[in-house]
C-alpha positions as YAML, in Angstrom:
chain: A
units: angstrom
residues:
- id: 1
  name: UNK
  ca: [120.01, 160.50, 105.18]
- id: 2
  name: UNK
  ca: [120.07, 164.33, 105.64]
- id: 3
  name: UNK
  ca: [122.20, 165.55, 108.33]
- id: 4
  name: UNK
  ca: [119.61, 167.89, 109.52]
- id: 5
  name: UNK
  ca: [117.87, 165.25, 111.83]
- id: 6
  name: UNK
  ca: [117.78, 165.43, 115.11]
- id: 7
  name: UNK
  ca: [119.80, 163.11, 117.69]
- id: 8
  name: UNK
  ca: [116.09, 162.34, 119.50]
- id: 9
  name: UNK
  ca: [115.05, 161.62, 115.65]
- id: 10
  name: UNK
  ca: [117.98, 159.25, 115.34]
- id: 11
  name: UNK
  ca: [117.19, 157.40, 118.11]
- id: 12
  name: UNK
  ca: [113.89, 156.81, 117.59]
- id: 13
  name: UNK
  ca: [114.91, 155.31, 114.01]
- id: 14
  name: UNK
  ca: [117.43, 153.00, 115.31]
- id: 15
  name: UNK
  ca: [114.82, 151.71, 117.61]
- id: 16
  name: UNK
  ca: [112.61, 151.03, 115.07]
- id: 17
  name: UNK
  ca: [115.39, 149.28, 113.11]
- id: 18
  name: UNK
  ca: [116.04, 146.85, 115.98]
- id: 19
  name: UNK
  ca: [112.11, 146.17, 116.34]
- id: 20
  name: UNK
  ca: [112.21, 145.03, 112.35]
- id: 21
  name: UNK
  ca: [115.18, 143.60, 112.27]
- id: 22
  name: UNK
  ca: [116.67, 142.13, 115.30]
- id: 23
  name: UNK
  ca: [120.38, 141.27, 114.87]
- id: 24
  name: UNK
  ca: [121.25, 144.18, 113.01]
- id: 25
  name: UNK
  ca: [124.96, 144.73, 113.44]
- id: 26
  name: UNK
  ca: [126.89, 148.51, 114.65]
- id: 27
  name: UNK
  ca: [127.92, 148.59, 110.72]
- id: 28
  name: UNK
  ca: [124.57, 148.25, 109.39]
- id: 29
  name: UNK
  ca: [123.20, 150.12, 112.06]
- id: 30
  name: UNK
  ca: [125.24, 153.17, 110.94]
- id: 31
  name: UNK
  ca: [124.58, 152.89, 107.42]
- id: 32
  name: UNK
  ca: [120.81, 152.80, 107.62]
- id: 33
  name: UNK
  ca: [121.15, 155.70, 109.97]
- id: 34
  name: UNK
  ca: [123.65, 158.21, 108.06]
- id: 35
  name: UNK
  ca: [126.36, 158.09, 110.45]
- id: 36
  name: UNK
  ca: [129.47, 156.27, 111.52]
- id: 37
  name: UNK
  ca: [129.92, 153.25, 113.55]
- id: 38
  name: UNK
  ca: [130.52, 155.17, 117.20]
- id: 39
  name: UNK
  ca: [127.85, 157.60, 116.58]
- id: 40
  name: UNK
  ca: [125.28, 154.42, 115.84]
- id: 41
  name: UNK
  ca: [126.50, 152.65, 119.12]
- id: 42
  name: UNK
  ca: [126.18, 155.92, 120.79]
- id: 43
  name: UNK
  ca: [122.72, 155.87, 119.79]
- id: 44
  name: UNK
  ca: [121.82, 152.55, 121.19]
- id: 45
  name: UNK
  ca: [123.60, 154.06, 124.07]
- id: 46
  name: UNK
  ca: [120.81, 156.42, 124.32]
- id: 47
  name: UNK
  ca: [117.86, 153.81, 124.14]
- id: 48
  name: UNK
  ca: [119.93, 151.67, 126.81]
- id: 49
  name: UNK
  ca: [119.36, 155.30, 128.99]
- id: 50
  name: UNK
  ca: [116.02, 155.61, 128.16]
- id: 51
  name: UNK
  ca: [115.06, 152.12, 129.87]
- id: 52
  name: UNK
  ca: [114.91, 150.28, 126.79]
- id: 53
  name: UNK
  ca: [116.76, 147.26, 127.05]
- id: 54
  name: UNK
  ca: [118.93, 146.46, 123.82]
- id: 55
  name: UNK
  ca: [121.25, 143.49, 124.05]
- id: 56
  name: UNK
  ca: [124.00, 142.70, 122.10]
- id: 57
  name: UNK
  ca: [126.28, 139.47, 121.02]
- id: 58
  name: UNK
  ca: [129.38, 139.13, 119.32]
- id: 59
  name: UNK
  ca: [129.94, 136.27, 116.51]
- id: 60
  name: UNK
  ca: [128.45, 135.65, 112.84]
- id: 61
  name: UNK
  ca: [124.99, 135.35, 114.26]
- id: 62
  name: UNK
  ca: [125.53, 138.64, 116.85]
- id: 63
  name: UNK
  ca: [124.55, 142.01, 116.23]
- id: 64
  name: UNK
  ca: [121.65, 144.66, 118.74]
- id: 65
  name: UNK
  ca: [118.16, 142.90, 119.58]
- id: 66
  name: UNK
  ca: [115.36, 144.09, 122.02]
- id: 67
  name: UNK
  ca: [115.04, 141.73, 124.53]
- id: 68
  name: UNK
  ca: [112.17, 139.59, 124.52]
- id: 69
  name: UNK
  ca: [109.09, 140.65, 125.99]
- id: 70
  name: UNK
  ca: [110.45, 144.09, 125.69]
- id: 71
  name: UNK
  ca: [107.08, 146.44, 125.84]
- id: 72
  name: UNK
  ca: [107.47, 149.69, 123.43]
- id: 73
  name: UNK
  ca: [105.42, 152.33, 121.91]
- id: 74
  name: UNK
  ca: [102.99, 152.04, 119.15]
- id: 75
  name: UNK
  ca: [103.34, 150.45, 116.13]
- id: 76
  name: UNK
  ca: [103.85, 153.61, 113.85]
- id: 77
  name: UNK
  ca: [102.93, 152.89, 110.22]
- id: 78
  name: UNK
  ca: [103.78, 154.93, 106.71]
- id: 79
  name: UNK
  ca: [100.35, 155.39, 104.45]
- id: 80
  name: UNK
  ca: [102.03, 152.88, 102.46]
- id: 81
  name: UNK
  ca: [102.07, 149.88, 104.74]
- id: 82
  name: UNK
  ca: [98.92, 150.84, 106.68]
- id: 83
  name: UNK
  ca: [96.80, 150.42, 102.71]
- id: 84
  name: UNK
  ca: [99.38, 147.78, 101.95]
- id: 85
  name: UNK
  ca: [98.02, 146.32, 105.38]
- id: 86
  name: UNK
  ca: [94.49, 146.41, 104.58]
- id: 87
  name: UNK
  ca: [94.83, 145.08, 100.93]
- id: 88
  name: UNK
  ca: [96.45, 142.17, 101.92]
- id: 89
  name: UNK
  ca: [94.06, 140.86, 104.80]
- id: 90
  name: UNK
  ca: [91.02, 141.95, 102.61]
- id: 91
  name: UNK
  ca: [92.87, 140.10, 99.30]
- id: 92
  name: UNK
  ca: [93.56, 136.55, 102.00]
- id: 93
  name: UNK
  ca: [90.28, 136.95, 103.97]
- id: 94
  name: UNK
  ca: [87.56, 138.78, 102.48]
- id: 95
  name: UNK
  ca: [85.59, 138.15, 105.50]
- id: 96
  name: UNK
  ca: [87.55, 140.79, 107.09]
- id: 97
  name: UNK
  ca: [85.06, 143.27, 105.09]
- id: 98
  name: UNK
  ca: [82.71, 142.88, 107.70]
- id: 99
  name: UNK
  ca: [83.51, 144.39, 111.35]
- id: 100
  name: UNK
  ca: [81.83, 141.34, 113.03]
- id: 101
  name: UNK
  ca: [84.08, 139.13, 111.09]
- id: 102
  name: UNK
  ca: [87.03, 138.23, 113.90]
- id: 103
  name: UNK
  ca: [89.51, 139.09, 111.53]
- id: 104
  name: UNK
  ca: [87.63, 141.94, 110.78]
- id: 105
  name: UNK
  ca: [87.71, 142.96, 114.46]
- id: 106
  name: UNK
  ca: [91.34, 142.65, 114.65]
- id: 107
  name: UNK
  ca: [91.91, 144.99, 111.22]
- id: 108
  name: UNK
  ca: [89.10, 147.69, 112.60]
- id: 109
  name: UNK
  ca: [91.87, 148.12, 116.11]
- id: 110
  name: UNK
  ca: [94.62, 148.46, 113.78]
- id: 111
  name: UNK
  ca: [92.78, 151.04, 111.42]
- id: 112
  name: UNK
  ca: [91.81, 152.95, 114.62]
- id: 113
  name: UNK
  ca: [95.26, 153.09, 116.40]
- id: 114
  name: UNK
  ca: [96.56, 154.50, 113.35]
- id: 115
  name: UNK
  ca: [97.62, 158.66, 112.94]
- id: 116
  name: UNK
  ca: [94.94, 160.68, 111.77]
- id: 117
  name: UNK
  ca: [96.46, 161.49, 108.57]
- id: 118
  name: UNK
  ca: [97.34, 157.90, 107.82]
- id: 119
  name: UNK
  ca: [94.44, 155.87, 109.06]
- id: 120
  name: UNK
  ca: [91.56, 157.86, 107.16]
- id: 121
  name: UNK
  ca: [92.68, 156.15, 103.84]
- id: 122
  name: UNK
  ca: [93.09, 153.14, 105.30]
- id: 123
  name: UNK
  ca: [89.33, 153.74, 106.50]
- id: 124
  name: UNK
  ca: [88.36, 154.57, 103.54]
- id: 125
  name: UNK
  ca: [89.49, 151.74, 101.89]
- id: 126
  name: UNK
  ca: [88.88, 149.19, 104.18]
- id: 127
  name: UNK
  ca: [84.95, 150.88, 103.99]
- id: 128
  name: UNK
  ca: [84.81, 150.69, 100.09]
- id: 129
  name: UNK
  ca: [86.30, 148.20, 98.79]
- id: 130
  name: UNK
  ca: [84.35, 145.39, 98.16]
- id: 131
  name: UNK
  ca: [86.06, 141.87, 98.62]
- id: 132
  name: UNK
  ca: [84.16, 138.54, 96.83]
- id: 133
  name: UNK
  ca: [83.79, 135.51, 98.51]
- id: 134
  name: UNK
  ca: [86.21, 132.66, 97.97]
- id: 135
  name: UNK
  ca: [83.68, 129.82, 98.08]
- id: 136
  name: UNK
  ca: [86.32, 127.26, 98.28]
- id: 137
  name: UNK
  ca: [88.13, 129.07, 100.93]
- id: 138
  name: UNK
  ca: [88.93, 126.75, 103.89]
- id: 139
  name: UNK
  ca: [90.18, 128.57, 106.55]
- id: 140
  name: UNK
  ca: [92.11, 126.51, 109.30]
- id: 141
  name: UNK
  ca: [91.46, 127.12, 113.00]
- id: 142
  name: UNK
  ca: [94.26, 129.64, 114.25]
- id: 143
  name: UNK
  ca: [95.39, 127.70, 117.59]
- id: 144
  name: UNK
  ca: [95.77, 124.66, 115.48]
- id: 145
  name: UNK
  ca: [97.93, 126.30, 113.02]
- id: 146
  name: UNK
  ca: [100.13, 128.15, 115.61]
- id: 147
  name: UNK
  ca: [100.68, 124.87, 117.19]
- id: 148
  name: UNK
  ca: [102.00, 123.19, 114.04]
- id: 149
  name: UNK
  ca: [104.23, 126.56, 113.18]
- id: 150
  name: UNK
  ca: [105.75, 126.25, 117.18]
- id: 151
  name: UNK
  ca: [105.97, 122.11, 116.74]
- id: 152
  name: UNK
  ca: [108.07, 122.46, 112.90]
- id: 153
  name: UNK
  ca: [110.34, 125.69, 114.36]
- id: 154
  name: UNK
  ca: [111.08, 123.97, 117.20]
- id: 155
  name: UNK
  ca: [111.71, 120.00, 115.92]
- id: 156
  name: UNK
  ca: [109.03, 118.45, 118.05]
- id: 157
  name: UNK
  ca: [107.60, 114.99, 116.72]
- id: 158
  name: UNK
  ca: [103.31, 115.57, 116.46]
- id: 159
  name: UNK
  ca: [100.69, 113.32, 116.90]
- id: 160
  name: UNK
  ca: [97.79, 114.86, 114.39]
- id: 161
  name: UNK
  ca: [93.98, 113.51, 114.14]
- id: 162
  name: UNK
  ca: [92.82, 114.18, 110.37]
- id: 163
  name: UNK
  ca: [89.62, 114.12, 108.84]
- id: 164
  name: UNK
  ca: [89.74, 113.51, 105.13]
- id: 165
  name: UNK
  ca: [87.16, 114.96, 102.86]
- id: 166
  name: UNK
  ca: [85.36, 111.90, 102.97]
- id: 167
  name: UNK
  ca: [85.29, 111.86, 106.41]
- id: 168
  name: UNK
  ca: [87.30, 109.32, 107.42]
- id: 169
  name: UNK
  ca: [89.22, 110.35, 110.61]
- id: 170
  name: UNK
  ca: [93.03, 109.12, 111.59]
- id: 171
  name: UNK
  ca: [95.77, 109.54, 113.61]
- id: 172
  name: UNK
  ca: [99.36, 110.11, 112.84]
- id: 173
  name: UNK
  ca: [102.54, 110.58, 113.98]
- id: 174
  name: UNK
  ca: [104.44, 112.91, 112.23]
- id: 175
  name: UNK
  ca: [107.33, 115.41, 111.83]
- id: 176
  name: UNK
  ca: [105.86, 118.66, 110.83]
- id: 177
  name: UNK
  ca: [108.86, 119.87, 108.62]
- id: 178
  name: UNK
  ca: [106.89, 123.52, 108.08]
- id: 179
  name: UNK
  ca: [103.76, 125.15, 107.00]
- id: 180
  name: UNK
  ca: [103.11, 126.19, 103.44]
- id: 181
  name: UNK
  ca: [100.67, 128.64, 102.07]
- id: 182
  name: UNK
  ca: [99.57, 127.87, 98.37]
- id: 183
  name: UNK
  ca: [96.62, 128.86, 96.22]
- id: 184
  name: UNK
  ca: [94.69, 130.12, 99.78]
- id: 185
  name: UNK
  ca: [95.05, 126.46, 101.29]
- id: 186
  name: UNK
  ca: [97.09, 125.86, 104.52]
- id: 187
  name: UNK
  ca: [99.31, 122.55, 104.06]
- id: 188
  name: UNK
  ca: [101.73, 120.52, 106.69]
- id: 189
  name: UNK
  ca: [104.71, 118.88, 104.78]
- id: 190
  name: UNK
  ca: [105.58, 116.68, 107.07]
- id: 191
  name: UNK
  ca: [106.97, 112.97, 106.89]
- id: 192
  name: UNK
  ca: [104.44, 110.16, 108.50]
- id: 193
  name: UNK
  ca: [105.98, 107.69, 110.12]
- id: 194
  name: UNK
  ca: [103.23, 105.20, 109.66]
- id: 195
  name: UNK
  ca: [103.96, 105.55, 105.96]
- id: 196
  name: UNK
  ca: [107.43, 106.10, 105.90]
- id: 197
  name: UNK
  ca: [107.27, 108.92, 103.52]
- id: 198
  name: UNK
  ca: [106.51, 112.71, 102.85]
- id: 199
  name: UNK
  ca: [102.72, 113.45, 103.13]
- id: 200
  name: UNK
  ca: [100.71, 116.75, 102.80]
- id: 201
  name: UNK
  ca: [98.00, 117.68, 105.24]
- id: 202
  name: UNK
  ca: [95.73, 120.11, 104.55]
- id: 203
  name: UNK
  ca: [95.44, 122.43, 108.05]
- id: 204
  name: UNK
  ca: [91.86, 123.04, 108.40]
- id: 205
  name: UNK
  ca: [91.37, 119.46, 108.30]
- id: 206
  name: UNK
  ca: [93.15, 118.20, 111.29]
- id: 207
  name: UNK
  ca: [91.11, 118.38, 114.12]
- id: 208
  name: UNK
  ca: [93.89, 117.58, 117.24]
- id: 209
  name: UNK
  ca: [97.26, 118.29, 117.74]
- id: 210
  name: UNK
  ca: [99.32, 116.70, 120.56]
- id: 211
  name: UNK
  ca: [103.32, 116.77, 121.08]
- id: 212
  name: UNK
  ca: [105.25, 112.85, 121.53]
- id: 213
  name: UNK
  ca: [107.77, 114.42, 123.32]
- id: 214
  name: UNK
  ca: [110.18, 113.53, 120.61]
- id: 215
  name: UNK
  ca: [112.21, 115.84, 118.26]
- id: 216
  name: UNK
  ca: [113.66, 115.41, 114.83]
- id: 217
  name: UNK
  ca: [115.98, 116.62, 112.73]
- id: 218
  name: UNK
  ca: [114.45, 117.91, 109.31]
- id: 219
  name: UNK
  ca: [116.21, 116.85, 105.99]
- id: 220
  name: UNK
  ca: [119.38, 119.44, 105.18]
- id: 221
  name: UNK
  ca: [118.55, 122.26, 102.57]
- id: 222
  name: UNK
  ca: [114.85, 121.78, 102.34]
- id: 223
  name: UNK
  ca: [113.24, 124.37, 100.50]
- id: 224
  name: UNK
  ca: [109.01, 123.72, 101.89]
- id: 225
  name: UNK
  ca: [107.69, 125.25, 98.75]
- id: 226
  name: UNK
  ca: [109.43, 123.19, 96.39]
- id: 227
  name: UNK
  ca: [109.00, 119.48, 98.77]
- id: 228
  name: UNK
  ca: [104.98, 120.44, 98.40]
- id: 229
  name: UNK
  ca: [104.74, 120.99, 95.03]
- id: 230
  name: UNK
  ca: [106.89, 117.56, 93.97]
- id: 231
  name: UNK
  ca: [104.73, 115.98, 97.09]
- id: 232
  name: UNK
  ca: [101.30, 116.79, 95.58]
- id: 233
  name: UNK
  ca: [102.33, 115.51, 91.89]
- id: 234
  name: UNK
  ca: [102.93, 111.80, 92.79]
- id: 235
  name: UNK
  ca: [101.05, 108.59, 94.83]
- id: 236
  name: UNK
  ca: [98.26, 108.17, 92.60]
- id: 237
  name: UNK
  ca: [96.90, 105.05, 91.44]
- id: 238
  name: UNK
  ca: [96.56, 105.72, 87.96]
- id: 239
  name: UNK
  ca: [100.15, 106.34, 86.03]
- id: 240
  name: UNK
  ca: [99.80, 108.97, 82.86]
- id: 241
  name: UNK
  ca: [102.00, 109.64, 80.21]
- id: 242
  name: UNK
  ca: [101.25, 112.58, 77.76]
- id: 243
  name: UNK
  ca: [103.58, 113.26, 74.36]
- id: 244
  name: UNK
  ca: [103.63, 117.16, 73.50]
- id: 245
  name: UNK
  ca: [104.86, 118.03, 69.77]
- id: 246
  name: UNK
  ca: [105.82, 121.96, 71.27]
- id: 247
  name: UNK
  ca: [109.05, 122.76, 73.32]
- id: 248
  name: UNK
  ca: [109.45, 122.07, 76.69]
- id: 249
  name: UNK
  ca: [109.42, 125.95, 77.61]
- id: 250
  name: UNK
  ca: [106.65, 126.86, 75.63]
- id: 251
  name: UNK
  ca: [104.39, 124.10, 77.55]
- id: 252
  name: UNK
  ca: [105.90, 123.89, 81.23]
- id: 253
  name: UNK
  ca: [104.09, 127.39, 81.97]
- id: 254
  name: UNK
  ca: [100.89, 125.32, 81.30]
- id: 255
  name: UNK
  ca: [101.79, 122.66, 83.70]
- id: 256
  name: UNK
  ca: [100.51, 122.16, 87.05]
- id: 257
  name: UNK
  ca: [102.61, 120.28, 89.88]
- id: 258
  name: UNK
  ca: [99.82, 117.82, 90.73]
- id: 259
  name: UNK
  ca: [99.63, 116.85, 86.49]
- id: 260
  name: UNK
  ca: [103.23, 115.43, 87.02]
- id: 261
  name: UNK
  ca: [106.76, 116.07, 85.62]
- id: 262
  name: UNK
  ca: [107.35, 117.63, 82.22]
- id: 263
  name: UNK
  ca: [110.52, 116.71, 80.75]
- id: 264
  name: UNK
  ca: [112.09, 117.17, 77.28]
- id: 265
  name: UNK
  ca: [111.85, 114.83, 75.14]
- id: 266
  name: UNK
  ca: [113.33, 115.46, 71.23]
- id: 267
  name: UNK
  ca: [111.89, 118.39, 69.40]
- id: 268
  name: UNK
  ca: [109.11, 118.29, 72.28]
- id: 269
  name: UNK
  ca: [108.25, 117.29, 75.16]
- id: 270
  name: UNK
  ca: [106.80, 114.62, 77.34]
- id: 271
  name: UNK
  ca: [104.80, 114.40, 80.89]
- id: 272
  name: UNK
  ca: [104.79, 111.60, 83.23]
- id: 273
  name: UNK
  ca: [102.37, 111.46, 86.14]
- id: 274
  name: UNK
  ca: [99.74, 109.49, 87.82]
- id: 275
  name: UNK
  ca: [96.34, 110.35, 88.66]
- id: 276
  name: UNK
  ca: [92.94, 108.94, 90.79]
- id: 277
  name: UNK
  ca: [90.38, 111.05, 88.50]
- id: 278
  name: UNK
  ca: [91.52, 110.24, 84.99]
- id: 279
  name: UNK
  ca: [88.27, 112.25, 83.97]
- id: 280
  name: UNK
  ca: [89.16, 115.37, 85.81]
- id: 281
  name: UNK
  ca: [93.20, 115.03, 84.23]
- id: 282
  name: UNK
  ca: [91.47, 115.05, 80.78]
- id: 283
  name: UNK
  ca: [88.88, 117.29, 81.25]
- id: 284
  name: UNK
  ca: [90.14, 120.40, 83.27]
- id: 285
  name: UNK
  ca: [93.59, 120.07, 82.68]
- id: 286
  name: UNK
  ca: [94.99, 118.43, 79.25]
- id: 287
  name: UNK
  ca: [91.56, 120.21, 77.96]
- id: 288
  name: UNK
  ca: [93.50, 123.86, 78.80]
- id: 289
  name: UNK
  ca: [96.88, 123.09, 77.68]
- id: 290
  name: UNK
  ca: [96.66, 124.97, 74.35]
- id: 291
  name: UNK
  ca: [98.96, 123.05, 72.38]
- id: 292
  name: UNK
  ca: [98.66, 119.54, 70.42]
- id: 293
  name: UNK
  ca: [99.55, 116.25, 72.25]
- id: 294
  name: UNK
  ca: [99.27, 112.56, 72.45]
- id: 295
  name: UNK
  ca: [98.31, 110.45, 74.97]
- id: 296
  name: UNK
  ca: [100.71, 107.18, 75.42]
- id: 297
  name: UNK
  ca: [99.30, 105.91, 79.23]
- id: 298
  name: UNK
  ca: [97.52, 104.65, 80.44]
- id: 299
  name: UNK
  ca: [94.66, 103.10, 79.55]
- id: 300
  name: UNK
  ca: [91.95, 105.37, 82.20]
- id: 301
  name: UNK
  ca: [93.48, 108.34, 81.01]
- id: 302
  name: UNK
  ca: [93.44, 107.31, 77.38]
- id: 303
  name: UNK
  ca: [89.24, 106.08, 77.70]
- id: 304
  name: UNK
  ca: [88.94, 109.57, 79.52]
- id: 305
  name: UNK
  ca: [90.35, 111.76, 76.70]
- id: 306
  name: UNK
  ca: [88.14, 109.51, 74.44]
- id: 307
  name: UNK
  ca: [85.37, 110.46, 76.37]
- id: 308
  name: UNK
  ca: [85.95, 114.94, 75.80]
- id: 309
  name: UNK
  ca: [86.88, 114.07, 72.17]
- id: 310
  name: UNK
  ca: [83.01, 112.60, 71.84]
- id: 311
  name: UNK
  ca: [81.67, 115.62, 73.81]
- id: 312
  name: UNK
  ca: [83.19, 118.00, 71.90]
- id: 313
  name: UNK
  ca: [82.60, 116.47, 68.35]
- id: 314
  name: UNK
  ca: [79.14, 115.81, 69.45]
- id: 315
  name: UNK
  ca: [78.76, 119.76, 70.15]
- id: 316
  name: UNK
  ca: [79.74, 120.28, 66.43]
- id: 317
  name: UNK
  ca: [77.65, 118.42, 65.31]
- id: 318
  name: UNK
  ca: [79.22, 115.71, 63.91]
- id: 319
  name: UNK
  ca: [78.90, 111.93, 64.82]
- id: 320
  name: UNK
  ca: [80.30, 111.13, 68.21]
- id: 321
  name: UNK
  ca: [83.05, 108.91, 68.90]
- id: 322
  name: UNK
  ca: [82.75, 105.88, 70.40]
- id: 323
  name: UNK
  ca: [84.59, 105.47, 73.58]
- id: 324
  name: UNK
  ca: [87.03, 102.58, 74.26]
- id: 325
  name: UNK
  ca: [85.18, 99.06, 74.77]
- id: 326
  name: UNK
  ca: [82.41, 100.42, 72.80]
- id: 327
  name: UNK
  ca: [80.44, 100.03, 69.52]
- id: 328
  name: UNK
  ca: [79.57, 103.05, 67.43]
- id: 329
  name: UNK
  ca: [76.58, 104.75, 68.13]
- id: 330
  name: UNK
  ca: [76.06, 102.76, 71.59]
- id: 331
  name: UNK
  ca: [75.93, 105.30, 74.68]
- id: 332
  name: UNK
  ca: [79.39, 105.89, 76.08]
- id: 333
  name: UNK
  ca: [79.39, 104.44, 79.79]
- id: 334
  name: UNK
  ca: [78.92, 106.41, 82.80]
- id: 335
  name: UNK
  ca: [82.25, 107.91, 84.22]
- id: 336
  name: UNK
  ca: [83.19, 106.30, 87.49]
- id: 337
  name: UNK
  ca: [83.36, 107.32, 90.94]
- id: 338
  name: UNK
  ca: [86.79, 109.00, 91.47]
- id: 339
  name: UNK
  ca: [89.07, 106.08, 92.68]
- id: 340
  name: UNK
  ca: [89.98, 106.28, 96.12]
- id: 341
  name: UNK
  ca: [93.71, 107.58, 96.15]
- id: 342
  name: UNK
  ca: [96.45, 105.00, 97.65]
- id: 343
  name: UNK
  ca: [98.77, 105.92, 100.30]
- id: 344
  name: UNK
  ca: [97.57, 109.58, 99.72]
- id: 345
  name: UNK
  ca: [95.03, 111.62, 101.93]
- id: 346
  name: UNK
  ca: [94.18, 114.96, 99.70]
- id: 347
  name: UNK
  ca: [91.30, 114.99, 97.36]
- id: 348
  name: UNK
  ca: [91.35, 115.88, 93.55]
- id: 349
  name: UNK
  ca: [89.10, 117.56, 93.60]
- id: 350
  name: UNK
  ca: [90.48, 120.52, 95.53]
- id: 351
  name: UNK
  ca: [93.59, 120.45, 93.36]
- id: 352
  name: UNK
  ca: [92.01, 121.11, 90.70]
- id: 353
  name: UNK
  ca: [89.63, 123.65, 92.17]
- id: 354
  name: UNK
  ca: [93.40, 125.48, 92.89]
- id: 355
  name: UNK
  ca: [94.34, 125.18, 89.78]
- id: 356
  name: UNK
  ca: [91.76, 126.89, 88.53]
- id: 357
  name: UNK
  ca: [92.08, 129.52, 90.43]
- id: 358
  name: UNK
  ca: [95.22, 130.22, 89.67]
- id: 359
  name: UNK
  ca: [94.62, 129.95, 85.76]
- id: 360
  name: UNK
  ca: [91.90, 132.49, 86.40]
- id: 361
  name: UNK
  ca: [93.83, 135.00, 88.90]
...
């Protein structure tokens, strides 16, 4: 940091160090500001003058914090993280094109507190840039999914009402171990007590929140990301088992959680799973995976994968193939209703409406 800057400069920086990143200790203090250890607690010396109320604690968790509630300038923001800013709402919420959208609303204030200089590019691209529709986008009501944030960072036991896609409505009583983002869908990983075991919620379907009173203790070292993905692979009614002849890390980039776990097996590969739509495992996803394979179980996925072979021999014109339990020539039966899923409450099809998605992005 040049040595030119001003003490008033200084100070200003530190306090904008402390709003970012509370618990920022006298030694890191000084290095982000160019200067040694006294001069940086001189500094907050000077905020503490000014009225503004840093505190300070001692230990491994210690360092300078604002005090909560503390009331400060403006949020100042670099042309960088103003169009940073405005990409990222209009990229999660293209809604937020539109003033009269509520997100919108809030995005227009920010663009319109900003500097001159800074805030006519964000403007301009907040203006111009035209944001498509997500019509699968399922955005969860904002109380609702503050209240499950507050109930998972504070260890309070939940009592959720959920509506399934089907409609049918429940309540449970849960832990809500966090909140996970993925794909554009809002999901609580949390573990039902009813069921004894981890289940996924999707946020924009539970319609009630209430706290038991209760807390818990979530399990040591979870990592939320990696508990959702394993969660949304298993619990389905039909088991799978797919043989690949190519190396385990030339096909794991072509395998979804929710298709199962791919393990190596020999020169190749093999994944085990389980399924309720055996024609939606054959036809949007072992359809995609671009290398040879063999199915070994079960029997509704195998009758599935019968079924796209026929379709796509009939579309070259050869004869099609008869599906399982059927003569030759005699019209292959009617795929059935998606079985409903046991001890599971998310729908396949909006896994595989993700999935897509991310194939395509």
């Amino acid at each position: 940091m040049p040595h030119e800057i001003s003490p008033t400069a200084r100070a200003l920086l530190a306090l904008e160090i402390l709003q970012t990143r509370p618990g920022t200790t006298a030694e890191q203090l000084a290095e982000r500001l160019g200067v040694t250890e006294r001069a940086a607690r001189r500094y907050v010396g000077i905020l503490r003058e000014a009225g503004i109320p840093v505190e300070s604690a001692r230990g491994p968790h210690g360092g300078y914090r604002l005090r909560r509630g503390t009331r400060l300038p403006p949020v100042v923001f670099t042309q960088a993280e103003a169009l940073g800013l405005v990409m990222a709402v209009l990229d999660g919420h293209p809604a937020a094109a539109a003033p009269d959208d509520p997100v919108g609303a809030a995005l227009g204030k920010v663009v319109q507190a900003l500097p001159e200089a800074v805030g006519r590019h964000a403007a301009a691209l907040w203006e111009h840039a035209a944001a498509t529709p997500d019509r699968h986008a399922a955005r969860p009501d904002p109380a609702t999914t503050s209240a499950l944030v507050s109930a998972a960072a504070a260890h309070r036991r939940l009592l959720v009402t959920y509506r399934s896609g089907s409609g049918r409505e429940w309540e449970a009583e849960v832990d809500p171990w966090a909140v996970v983002v993925r794909h554009g869908r809002w999901y609580l990983l949390c573990h039902s007590h009813q069921a004894d075991a981890v289940r996924t919620y999707r946020v924009d379907r539970v319609r009630a929140v209430r706290q038991t009173g209760h807390g818990f203790t979530p399990p040591e070292g979870l990592d939320p990301v990696a508990a959702l993905e394993e969660n949304l692979g298993v619990g389905w009614e039909y088991t799978t088992r797919v043989v690949f002849d190519a190396p385990f890390a030339e096909v794991a980039p072509w395998i979804g959680s929710p298709m199962g776990r791919l393990e190596p097996s020999g020169d190749g590969c093999v994944l085990v799973g389980s399924t309720g739509n055996p024609a939606m495992y054959a036809q949007e996803w072992l359809a995609a995976v671009p290398f040879a394979f063999r199915v070994e179980g079960g029997p509704e996925l195998r009758a599935a994968v019968e079924v796209v072979a026929a379709r796509f021999t009939a579309a070259l014109g050869g004869p099609p193939l008869a599906p399982a339990g059927h003569a030759p020539g005699a019209e292959p039966k009617a795929a059935a209703e998606p079985p409903r899923r046991v001890g599971r409450q998310r729908q396949v099809g909006e896994i595989a409406q993700e999935e897509r998605r991310r194939a395509g992005s």
